[in-house]
Amino acid sequence: MNNATTAPAIELKGISKAFGPVQANKDISIRVMPGTIHGIIGENGAGKSTLMSILYGFYKADKGEIFIGGQKTEIPDSQAAIAAGIGMVFQHFKLVENFTVLENIILGAEDGRLLKPSLAKARKSLLELAAEYELNVDPDALIEEIGVGMQQRVEILKALYRQADILILDEPTGVLTPSEADQLFRILGRLREEGKTIILITHKLREIMEATDTVSVMRRGEMTATVKTEDTSPEKLAELMVGRKVLLQVDKTPPTLGDIVLDVQNLRVVDEQGVERLKSISLNVRAGEILGIAGVAGNGQSELLEVLGGYADGTGSVTLNGEAIDLTGKYSDGKTRRARGIAHVPEDRQREGLIMDYSAWENTAFGYHDDPAYQSGIFINNAAIRQDTEEKMERFDVRPPNPRLSAKNFSGGNQQKIVLAREIERNPDLLLIGQPTRGVDIGAIEFIHQQIVALRDQGKAILLVSVELEEILSLADRVAVMFDGHIMGERAAGETDEKELGLMMAGVET
Amino acid sequence: MDFFTLIQILDATVRLAIPLLLACLAGLFSERAGIFDIGLEGKMLAAAFFSAAIASMTGSVWIGLLAGIAASLFLSGVHGLASITFRGNQLISGVAINFLAAGMTVLIAQSWFSQGGRTPSLSGAERFNPINFPGALTTTNEVKAASPLMQVYSELLSGHSLLVYFALLTVPMTWWLLYRTRFGLRLRAVGENPAAVDTAGVSVVGLRYAAVAICGILCGIAGAYLSTALQAGFVKDMSAGRGFIALAALIFAKWRPWHALYATFLFGLFQALELRPDVIEAVIGMKIQGQFLGALPYIMTVVILAGFVGKAIPPRAGGEPYVKER
């Protein structure tokens, strides 16, 4: 009896998994005690997701054993994982958008061939669960009509409805506002009190420090350490993740402000459905300054970048160094913008920044393919572009430094470096940069941040859009918060904090 | 136009709408599960040929029907293999099935029967014959002289083959299956977000094959209806684009069973009117080209797709092979 109470909720012994030549998991062992929140942290590609996919039956491990509650358990598929009491909340929710909350909850866990009794039973237990864990949702709401925070609750309820004792959450706060994230952590705490075991996968050190009891660090497919959270610090964890000392704080001096480079007045954007995405935005960026745009994804930041970058139409006035910029018509495009000195590192580098099937050198030429240095008579001088790309790759520490490799074969961080090298080496007056470190590992984040600050110190104007509040606070000199298509307010970076910005991001006047 | 002419046109509408309805519901099952199927046409054609050929050889329309369903199921299996198991392009697979059926039916018909790519004419037990309701009048002159109610009963309700009544039953059955059963919930889910079904521990592949199989069965019945009930034997290309009109009706119906009934009957009416240019001229006082009526279903579908009359949103995972992500 005594033994049963102390048996780990989950124990993995010697798990290994390879995809072709890539060893995603190498001999991983981990013990997760019941009634605790166990964090797993690591860079992209460290093998966290692979490990959890093995636990949830998506992949079969090449080697190793899984013990659930002390019992050796085989998990060949998701059905088996659910039966073993494991529930998973994926980073991208697995919900059917045009189904109701209730229908999503019973999907795959129906009680019989007919829906009516299943729905009635689920409605009842949903109310009980809601009361027990403070997880209120409207059972009859359609998923597409509720917010992401609510959708995440549905995912958690889905797992609880299937009587999960072990809950795995993969990067759960990526889509949440800071207050929604706080709420999530309260719910997780509540679940822990009720004796549930929670595995929290994240790359955010702050969340690990705040929410977990124990933390395991993964690096390059290996488990490098498991420590009690109270015995460690963010700096130590970062070092364990990357394998060397990392500067978490961006080193920067106070800005030397110059003239206004970008001046935006009353900028409006109406999308194809007639919805007003930008509601009369006014802002400016000076030379030698980083203006950070904070906000939860989908509040108009993307549209702002698209209009300024020249691939969406808008109305209002935008000037660069005092000269007007066309917001519609044939001179409103990315090429003209680049010629005027506006470089753009788009938010979604895999869709807007690169063509994934093209090689690094081809990608480096995009937008600058008319550069005389790339021409040879009426032909494009491929060799010159390759040579140039190779030099850029060296300066930006792109690994592997092979210009002939397709963009898709580089890691997220290295893809971003390719885009960054293409844009900032052209000596632009203004750099538009969206989500510079999304999906980028810590080591590369440090480098990218240094490049952005270096550009600022050269007296360039930078408009930075990021959903990572930490990033905005550490890079920006001035912060503007966007909510529902307008600017909630501006603050000097030194005179505000996450709490105040978080409220503004949620639309609260401060 | 007198009342009897109206009834006659509606009667023709029913007969012409039935294959559209069956094919449309077939497509509904497949597409609601996320498998686009432009091979409805080919499956109907293959089923039409095999049911006529086997009925002619065995003398039993029932064995013919089974053969037609088997032929259609075989092509469904090919489509399933290509688009579910091997994650190929669903449109290409559908096009291939259409070509295959168009060519093979004529080739086999010529080799078996040597009648220029036809099957022999079917008669008696080789066909689905009209079922006359008790007390229904059977000759045109008798019906013409009867009361309006009797005209409706005898001409419109009575006198269709068994498959017509079966097809009408499939509409509520489909609705019930989709919206009232576990299978239906999962089927609709797999067409919207297969990952949700997969992570819930239900087989995406299994559900999609089931949907494709139902599609095959319904197409098989539609094809058998063409050659053994509507007509008496198989002729080259006898499906005559009905598979495509059924797809148009499916979009028009926004992938909903009852609306599929309305859409296919509307399109069936156009086809019935195409056969009676005299009536149109009498009613609206001008001549309309039959081809225009034939094109009307497609024109209306384009209008629907352009978003003028509400919005037709196809199942969101439609056409996309499901690949597990990490």
XYZ file of N, CA and C in Angstrom, chain A residues 130-332:
609
model
N -17.124 21.611 -14.147
C -17.005 23.065 -14.138
C -17.019 23.582 -12.714
N -17.899 23.014 -11.904
C -17.984 23.464 -10.525
C -16.741 23.039 -9.750
N -16.295 21.831 -9.988
C -15.184 21.289 -9.217
C -13.870 22.034 -9.492
N -13.625 22.361 -10.746
C -12.331 22.953 -11.102
C -12.425 24.409 -11.550
N -13.574 25.012 -11.359
C -13.773 26.391 -11.809
C -13.475 26.545 -13.288
N -13.998 25.632 -14.070
C -13.773 25.646 -15.514
C -15.102 25.896 -16.220
N -15.610 27.105 -16.116
C -16.919 27.362 -16.698
C -16.865 27.548 -18.204
N -17.725 26.813 -18.901
C -17.882 27.016 -20.342
C -19.359 26.844 -20.661
N -19.757 27.432 -21.788
C -21.128 27.246 -22.249
C -21.155 26.003 -23.128
N -21.859 24.941 -22.679
C -21.803 23.677 -23.419
C -22.352 23.779 -24.839
N -23.214 24.750 -25.094
C -23.856 24.819 -26.409
C -23.220 25.834 -27.342
N -22.151 26.485 -26.888
C -21.481 27.456 -27.759
C -20.696 26.717 -28.840
N -20.632 27.325 -30.015
C -19.792 26.758 -31.068
C -18.340 27.145 -30.796
N -17.424 26.227 -31.099
C -16.015 26.482 -30.833
C -15.536 27.736 -31.561
N -15.987 27.915 -32.815
C -15.480 29.050 -33.589
C -15.955 30.385 -33.030
N -16.925 30.328 -32.105
C -17.428 31.584 -31.563
C -16.867 31.922 -30.188
N -16.018 31.059 -29.648
C -15.448 31.366 -28.335
C -13.965 31.658 -28.485
N -13.420 32.370 -27.521
C -12.019 32.775 -27.608
C -11.056 31.628 -27.357
N -9.779 31.895 -27.620
C -8.787 30.824 -27.475
C -8.662 30.354 -26.030
N -8.786 31.269 -25.076
C -8.683 30.865 -23.679
C -9.769 29.858 -23.332
N -10.966 30.138 -23.844
C -12.102 29.258 -23.621
C -11.884 27.921 -24.341
N -11.350 28.001 -25.554
C -11.088 26.766 -26.311
C -10.119 25.876 -25.545
N -9.146 26.524 -24.909
C -8.187 25.728 -24.154
C -8.873 25.023 -22.977
N -9.825 25.730 -22.360
C -10.586 25.096 -21.283
C -11.316 23.862 -21.791
N -11.860 23.988 -23.005
C -12.573 22.840 -23.569
C -11.616 21.665 -23.717
N -10.392 21.957 -24.154
C -9.400 20.877 -24.287
C -9.121 20.225 -22.930
N -9.006 21.051 -21.896
C -8.743 20.491 -20.564
C -9.953 19.663 -20.110
N -11.148 20.203 -20.358
C -12.362 19.471 -19.974
C -12.480 18.157 -20.729
N -12.052 18.184 -21.995
C -12.076 16.958 -22.797
C -11.271 15.864 -22.092
N -10.085 16.256 -21.638
C -9.219 15.287 -20.962
C -9.847 14.830 -19.645
N -10.404 15.784 -18.887
C -10.985 15.421 -17.594
C -12.208 14.529 -17.777
N -12.990 14.813 -18.837
C -14.174 14.000 -19.117
C -13.780 12.551 -19.398
N -12.601 12.384 -19.972
C -12.101 11.032 -20.223
C -11.378 10.485 -18.996
N -11.574 11.116 -17.853
C -11.037 10.691 -16.577
C -9.532 10.637 -16.575
N -8.909 11.643 -17.175
C -7.456 11.695 -17.167
C -6.968 12.049 -15.770
N -5.927 11.342 -15.319
C -5.283 11.688 -14.064
C -3.990 12.441 -14.336
N -3.517 12.264 -15.566
C -2.260 12.884 -15.964
C -2.571 13.799 -17.142
N -2.185 15.044 -17.002
C -2.514 16.019 -18.039
C -1.217 16.571 -18.617
N -1.071 16.463 -19.932
C 0.125 17.015 -20.572
C -0.283 18.272 -21.312
N 0.377 19.383 -21.055
C 0.065 20.621 -21.778
C 1.288 21.051 -22.576
N 1.104 21.184 -23.883
C 2.215 21.530 -24.761
C 2.145 23.013 -25.090
N 3.108 23.780 -24.611
C 3.175 25.231 -24.845
C 1.800 25.880 -24.678
N 1.212 25.772 -23.506
C -0.187 26.197 -23.382
C -0.400 27.703 -23.413
N 0.629 28.507 -23.155
C 0.362 29.942 -23.020
C 0.669 30.732 -24.285
N 1.095 30.032 -25.344
C 1.494 30.734 -26.573
C 0.429 31.661 -27.111
N -0.845 31.283 -26.958
C -1.915 32.065 -27.571
C -2.682 32.897 -26.553
N -2.236 32.889 -25.302
C -3.030 33.538 -24.256
C -2.499 34.919 -23.892
N -3.385 35.791 -23.417
C -2.937 37.048 -22.838
C -2.336 36.721 -21.471
N -1.532 37.638 -20.917
C -0.942 37.348 -19.599
C -2.002 37.024 -18.550
N -3.153 37.708 -18.595
C -4.145 37.411 -17.553
C -4.799 36.058 -17.792
N -4.994 35.702 -19.067
C -5.522 34.361 -19.358
C -4.530 33.294 -18.907
N -3.246 33.589 -19.090
C -2.219 32.636 -18.672
C -2.244 32.462 -17.160
N -2.379 33.584 -16.451
C -2.468 33.490 -14.992
C -3.647 32.627 -14.579
N -4.765 32.831 -15.278
C -5.957 32.058 -14.984
C -5.702 30.563 -15.212
N -5.011 30.279 -16.315
C -4.691 28.883 -16.613
C -3.876 28.277 -15.475
N -2.894 29.036 -14.996
C -2.046 28.476 -13.943
C -2.820 28.287 -12.644
N -3.808 29.142 -12.410
C -4.663 28.921 -11.240
C -5.428 27.602 -11.381
N -5.942 27.381 -12.598
C -6.684 26.134 -12.844
C -5.761 24.932 -12.653
N -4.532 25.058 -13.155
C -3.592 23.940 -13.016
C -3.303 23.676 -11.538
N -3.173 24.751 -10.780
C -2.933 24.593 -9.341
C -4.085 23.853 -8.681
N -5.270 24.210 -9.094
C -6.482 23.582 -8.583
C -6.496 22.081 -8.911
N -6.117 21.767 -10.158
C -6.065 20.362 -10.580
C -5.044 19.596 -9.749
N -3.929 20.261 -9.460
C -2.900 19.612 -8.646
C -3.432 19.308 -7.249
N -4.169 20.265 -6.682
C -4.757 20.038 -5.362
C -5.656 18.811 -5.351
N -6.340 18.602 -6.495
C -7.259 17.464 -6.582
C -6.509 16.164 -6.863
N -5.188 16.248 -6.885
C -4.395 15.045 -7.032
C -4.011 14.686 -8.455
N -4.318 15.595 -9.405
C -3.927 15.313 -10.788
C -2.430 15.580 -10.960
N -1.849 14.893 -11.937
C -0.450 15.104 -12.248
C -0.376 15.893 -13.552
N 0.466 16.907 -13.574
C 0.502 17.765 -14.760
C 1.916 17.866 -15.305
N 2.024 17.665 -16.607
C 3.309 17.882 -17.275
C 3.166 19.118 -18.136
N 4.028 20.088 -17.910
C 3.936 21.358 -18.606
C 5.156 21.508 -19.512
N 4.894 21.527 -20.813
C 6.000 21.683 -21.758
C 6.037 23.137 -22.192
N 7.170 23.756 -22.066
C 7.235 25.165 -22.443
C 8.669 25.553 -22.767
N 8.814 26.693 -23.414
C 10.168 27.217 -23.583
C 10.311 28.517 -22.796
N 9.246 28.852 -22.039
C 9.298 30.105 -21.280
C 9.773 29.837 -19.870
N 10.955 30.369 -19.572
C 11.564 30.114 -18.276
C 10.699 30.651 -17.138
N 10.062 31.789 -17.366
C 9.267 32.419 -16.322
C 8.135 31.489 -15.862
N 7.485 30.832 -16.852
C 6.384 29.933 -16.506
C 6.865 28.758 -15.679
N 8.023 28.240 -16.072
C 8.592 27.123 -15.329
C 8.825 27.533 -13.889
N 9.434 28.709 -13.712
C 9.764 29.162 -12.365
C 8.502 29.395 -11.541
N 7.453 29.910 -12.174
C 6.252 30.264 -11.421
C 5.353 29.072 -11.136
N 5.257 28.159 -12.086
C 4.174 27.175 -11.973
C 4.598 25.777 -11.553
N 5.863 25.426 -11.719
C 6.182 24.006 -11.573
C 6.796 23.666 -10.209
N 6.731 22.368 -9.888
C 7.379 21.869 -8.684
C 8.758 21.317 -9.023
N 8.804 20.636 -10.151
C 10.047 20.005 -10.591
C 10.233 20.367 -12.048
N 11.470 20.427 -12.491
C 11.675 20.745 -13.894
C 12.757 19.846 -14.485
N 12.463 19.357 -15.700
C 13.454 18.572 -16.424
C 13.882 19.363 -17.647
N 15.158 19.322 -17.940
C 15.673 20.078 -19.073
C 16.114 19.109 -20.158
N 15.717 19.386 -21.385
C 16.152 18.539 -22.502
C 17.023 19.333 -23.445
N 18.027 18.669 -23.960
C 18.882 19.297 -24.967
C 19.300 18.232 -25.978
N 19.094 18.527 -27.241
C 19.487 17.630 -28.346
C 19.083 16.184 -28.094
N 17.828 15.993 -27.696
C 17.314 14.639 -27.550
C 17.670 13.965 -26.244
N 18.440 14.669 -25.401
C 18.821 14.043 -24.127
C 18.231 14.818 -22.963
N 18.001 14.084 -21.866
C 17.543 14.727 -20.657
C 18.788 15.150 -19.917
N 19.013 16.460 -19.804
C 20.283 16.892 -19.206
C 20.190 17.058 -17.697
N 18.997 17.343 -17.194
C 18.900 17.508 -15.746
C 17.453 17.453 -15.311
N 17.225 16.992 -14.083
C 15.919 17.132 -13.454
C 16.171 17.703 -12.068
N 15.598 18.865 -11.803
C 15.863 19.526 -10.515
C 14.562 20.034 -9.913
N 14.589 20.276 -8.621
C 13.463 20.930 -7.981
C 13.473 22.392 -8.420
N 12.298 22.918 -8.734
C 12.246 24.265 -9.269
C 12.811 25.281 -8.273
N 12.525 25.044 -6.985
C 12.977 26.030 -5.997
C 14.500 26.044 -5.851
N 15.159 24.976 -6.324
C 16.613 24.927 -6.194
C 17.338 25.485 -7.407
N 16.600 26.057 -8.355
C 17.287 26.499 -9.572
C 16.914 27.950 -9.878
N 17.453 28.456 -10.981
C 17.174 29.840 -11.374
C 17.049 29.879 -12.887
N 16.429 30.911 -13.435
C 16.293 30.989 -14.889
C 17.635 30.913 -15.595
N 18.645 31.567 -15.005
C 19.965 31.577 -15.657
C 20.524 30.160 -15.748
N 20.378 29.411 -14.646
C 20.898 28.042 -14.647
C 20.156 27.176 -15.662
N 18.831 27.354 -15.719
C 18.043 26.549 -16.660
C 18.437 26.868 -18.099
N 18.599 28.158 -18.379
C 18.971 28.548 -19.742
C 20.307 27.928 -20.114
N 21.217 27.918 -19.158
C 22.533 27.344 -19.438
C 22.414 25.848 -19.714
N 21.543 25.182 -18.934
C 21.344 23.748 -19.153
C 20.709 23.475 -20.511
N 19.808 24.382 -20.929
C 19.120 24.178 -22.206
C 20.059 24.336 -23.386
N 20.898 25.357 -23.317
C 21.722 25.704 -24.467
C 23.088 25.037 -24.404
N 23.536 24.773 -23.174
C 24.835 24.136 -23.040
C 25.959 25.148 -22.900
N 25.619 26.407 -22.751
C 26.625 27.430 -22.477
C 25.918 28.573 -21.778
N 26.701 29.513 -21.268
C 26.085 30.657 -20.599
C 25.343 31.531 -21.611
N 24.165 31.972 -21.241
C 23.352 32.777 -22.149
C 22.991 34.086 -21.475
N 23.015 35.141 -22.263
C 22.562 36.426 -21.737
C 21.057 36.499 -21.878
N 20.340 36.440 -20.782
C 18.891 36.538 -20.889
C 18.468 37.988 -21.066
N 19.223 38.869 -20.433
C 18.925 40.296 -20.593
C 19.656 40.802 -21.816
N 18.978 41.618 -22.604
C 19.643 42.190 -23.764
C 20.491 43.361 -23.274
N 21.742 43.340 -23.699
C 22.673 44.384 -23.294
C 22.469 45.587 -24.185
N 21.945 46.671 -23.654
C 21.840 47.831 -24.530
C 21.969 49.124 -23.752
N 22.455 50.099 -24.474
C 22.662 51.420 -23.889
C 21.426 52.256 -24.157
N 21.247 53.378 -23.445
C 20.102 54.230 -23.752
C 20.163 54.699 -25.202
N 19.012 54.912 -25.837
C 19.007 55.263 -27.255
C 19.483 56.687 -27.510
N 20.080 56.883 -28.677
C 20.410 58.229 -29.127
C 19.386 58.566 -30.191
N 18.405 59.374 -29.822
C 17.288 59.598 -30.732
C 17.642 60.599 -31.820
N 17.183 60.304 -33.029
C 17.367 61.213 -34.158
C 16.025 61.743 -34.611
N 15.948 62.108 -35.910
C 14.698 62.644 -36.452
C 13.657 61.542 -36.587
N 12.404 61.966 -36.788
C 11.345 60.993 -37.033
C 11.570 60.363 -38.409
N 11.668 59.067 -38.445
C 11.865 58.360 -39.719
C 10.505 57.942 -40.277
N 9.733 57.243 -39.467
C 8.424 56.775 -39.919
C 7.352 57.549 -39.174
N 6.454 58.153 -39.932
C 5.351 58.851 -39.304
C 4.050 58.329 -39.893
N 3.213 57.778 -39.048
C 1.955 57.194 -39.495
C 0.825 58.011 -38.894
N -0.090 58.490 -39.744
C -1.227 59.258 -39.245
C -2.535 58.645 -39.743
N -3.438 58.362 -38.810
C -4.792 57.899 -39.133
C -4.818 56.756 -40.141
N -4.014 55.780 -39.927
C -3.948 54.647 -40.855
C -5.123 53.706 -40.600
N -5.858 53.422 -41.674
C -6.994 52.512 -41.562
C -6.848 51.369 -42.549
N -7.291 50.201 -42.145
C -7.320 49.051 -43.046
C -8.668 48.357 -42.888
N -9.321 48.146 -44.023
C -10.577 47.401 -44.004
C -10.347 46.148 -44.824
N -10.666 44.996 -44.265
C -10.365 43.749 -44.992
C -11.469 43.406 -45.996
N -11.301 42.275 -46.662
C -12.227 41.923 -47.744
C -13.650 41.712 -47.259
N -13.788 41.286 -46.012
C -15.135 41.080 -45.473
C -15.763 42.388 -44.995
N -15.025 43.488 -45.153
C -15.563 44.771 -44.721
C -15.314 45.050 -43.250
N -14.502 44.184 -42.589
C -14.210 44.411 -41.174
C -13.045 45.389 -41.059
N -13.184 46.353 -40.181
C -12.122 47.335 -39.985
C -11.048 46.725 -39.102
N -9.883 46.464 -39.677
C -8.817 45.808 -38.936
C -7.924 46.814 -38.213
N -7.682 47.955 -38.858
C -6.921 49.016 -38.214
C -7.823 50.229 -38.144
N -8.001 50.741 -36.924
C -8.943 51.836 -36.741
C -8.187 53.117 -36.457
N -7.743 53.753 -37.527
C -7.121 55.066 -37.389
C -5.948 55.055 -36.410
N -4.870 54.439 -36.876
C -3.672 54.319 -36.056
C -2.722 55.478 -36.332
N -2.168 56.051 -35.298
C -1.126 57.057 -35.478
C 0.054 56.688 -34.600
N 1.243 56.701 -35.186
C 2.446 56.453 -34.405
C 3.650 56.969 -35.175
N 4.766 57.082 -34.486
C 5.994 57.429 -35.207
C 7.179 56.701 -34.608
N 8.213 56.553 -35.411
C 9.450 55.922 -34.949
C 10.599 56.836 -35.344
N 11.457 57.108 -34.382
C 12.602 57.967 -34.657
C 13.813 57.128 -35.038
N 14.795 57.820 -35.627
C 16.060 57.157 -35.908
C 16.692 56.752 -34.585
N 17.310 55.592 -34.559
C 17.994 55.143 -33.350
C 17.064 54.669 -32.257
N 15.840 54.300 -32.649
C 14.859 53.917 -31.638
C 14.160 52.613 -32.041
N 13.837 51.801 -31.051
C 13.020 50.613 -31.308
C 11.644 50.863 -30.701
N 10.630 50.882 -31.577
C 9.266 50.980 -31.070
C 8.683 49.570 -31.043
N 8.296 49.121 -29.872
C 7.727 47.772 -29.766
C 6.218 47.855 -29.806
N 5.600 46.982 -30.605
C 4.140 46.906 -30.630
C 3.747 45.629 -29.902
N 3.133 45.775 -28.744
C 2.704 44.604 -27.989
C 1.231 44.356 -28.259
N 0.784 43.165 -27.931
C -0.628 42.840 -28.121
C -0.792 41.359 -28.324
N -1.993 40.870 -28.032
C -2.291 39.477 -28.299
C -2.457 39.324 -29.808
N -1.997 38.216 -30.352
C -2.077 37.990 -31.794
C -3.491 38.253 -32.295
N -3.586 38.894 -33.475
C -4.897 39.087 -34.077
C -5.572 40.388 -33.705
N -4.837 41.335 -33.150
C -5.444 42.615 -32.811
C -5.043 43.727 -33.770
N -4.557 43.351 -34.936
C -4.250 44.340 -35.963
C -2.767 44.512 -36.237
N -1.909 43.834 -35.429
C -0.474 44.007 -35.650
C -0.049 43.501 -37.018
N -0.625 42.360 -37.417
C -0.238 41.782 -38.713
C -0.613 42.737 -39.835
N -1.810 43.319 -39.732
C -2.271 44.227 -40.775
C -1.363 45.454 -40.842
N -0.931 45.934 -39.664
C -0.040 47.088 -39.634
C 1.243 46.786 -40.406
N 1.828 45.615 -40.136
C 3.054 45.236 -40.837
C 2.800 45.063 -42.331
N 1.658 44.484 -42.661
C 1.368 44.236 -44.079
C 1.223 45.539 -44.855
N 0.536 46.511 -44.271
C 0.365 47.787 -44.968
C 1.705 48.498 -45.096
N 2.442 48.559 -44.006
C 3.724 49.255 -44.057
C 4.684 48.515 -44.980
N 4.599 47.206 -45.015
C 5.480 46.399 -45.855
C 5.069 46.424 -47.313
N 3.864 46.914 -47.595
C 3.466 47.105 -48.984
C 2.701 45.960 -49.597
N 2.184 45.042 -48.795
C 1.361 44.026 -49.451
C -0.056 43.955 -48.943
N -0.554 45.076 -48.437
C -1.989 45.223 -48.202
C -2.284 46.704 -48.385
N -3.511 47.010 -48.767
C -3.868 48.402 -48.997
C -4.402 49.031 -47.720
N -4.207 50.345 -47.611
C -4.744 51.046 -46.459
C -5.040 52.484 -46.837
N -5.647 53.231 -45.924
C -5.855 54.661 -46.147
C -5.260 55.410 -44.969
N -4.949 56.692 -45.198
C -4.301 57.478 -44.167
C -3.007 58.033 -44.715
N -2.152 58.514 -43.831
C -0.901 59.052 -44.358
C 0.282 58.402 -43.657
N 1.242 57.985 -44.468
C 2.470 57.413 -43.943
C 3.630 58.123 -44.622
N 4.540 58.653 -43.845
C 5.713 59.271 -44.470
C 6.975 58.601 -43.953
N 7.964 58.549 -44.840
C 9.273 58.029 -44.471
C 10.261 59.173 -44.678
N 10.944 59.573 -43.638
C 11.836 60.728 -43.693
C 11.132 61.929 -44.302
N 9.875 62.104 -43.972
C 9.123 63.270 -44.427
C 8.516 63.132 -45.809
N 8.803 62.054 -46.525
C 8.229 61.898 -47.861
C 7.106 60.876 -47.830
N 6.004 61.198 -48.494
C 4.825 60.343 -48.430
C 5.074 58.997 -49.101
N 4.387 57.991 -48.604
C 4.477 56.640 -49.172
C 3.105 56.253 -49.685
N 3.054 55.703 -50.890
C 1.771 55.259 -51.452
C 1.255 54.060 -50.672
N -0.016 54.135 -50.275
C -0.594 53.001 -49.549
C -1.471 52.129 -50.436
N -1.773 52.625 -51.639
C -2.523 51.808 -52.595
C -1.892 52.043 -53.951
N -2.330 51.237 -54.905
C -1.916 51.480 -56.275
C -0.615 50.799 -56.632
N -0.107 51.160 -57.811
C 0.931 50.308 -58.358
C 2.305 50.533 -57.731
N 2.473 51.652 -56.996
C 3.758 51.821 -56.322
C 3.704 51.376 -54.863
N 2.588 50.719 -54.510
C 2.502 50.201 -53.143
C 2.811 48.717 -53.164
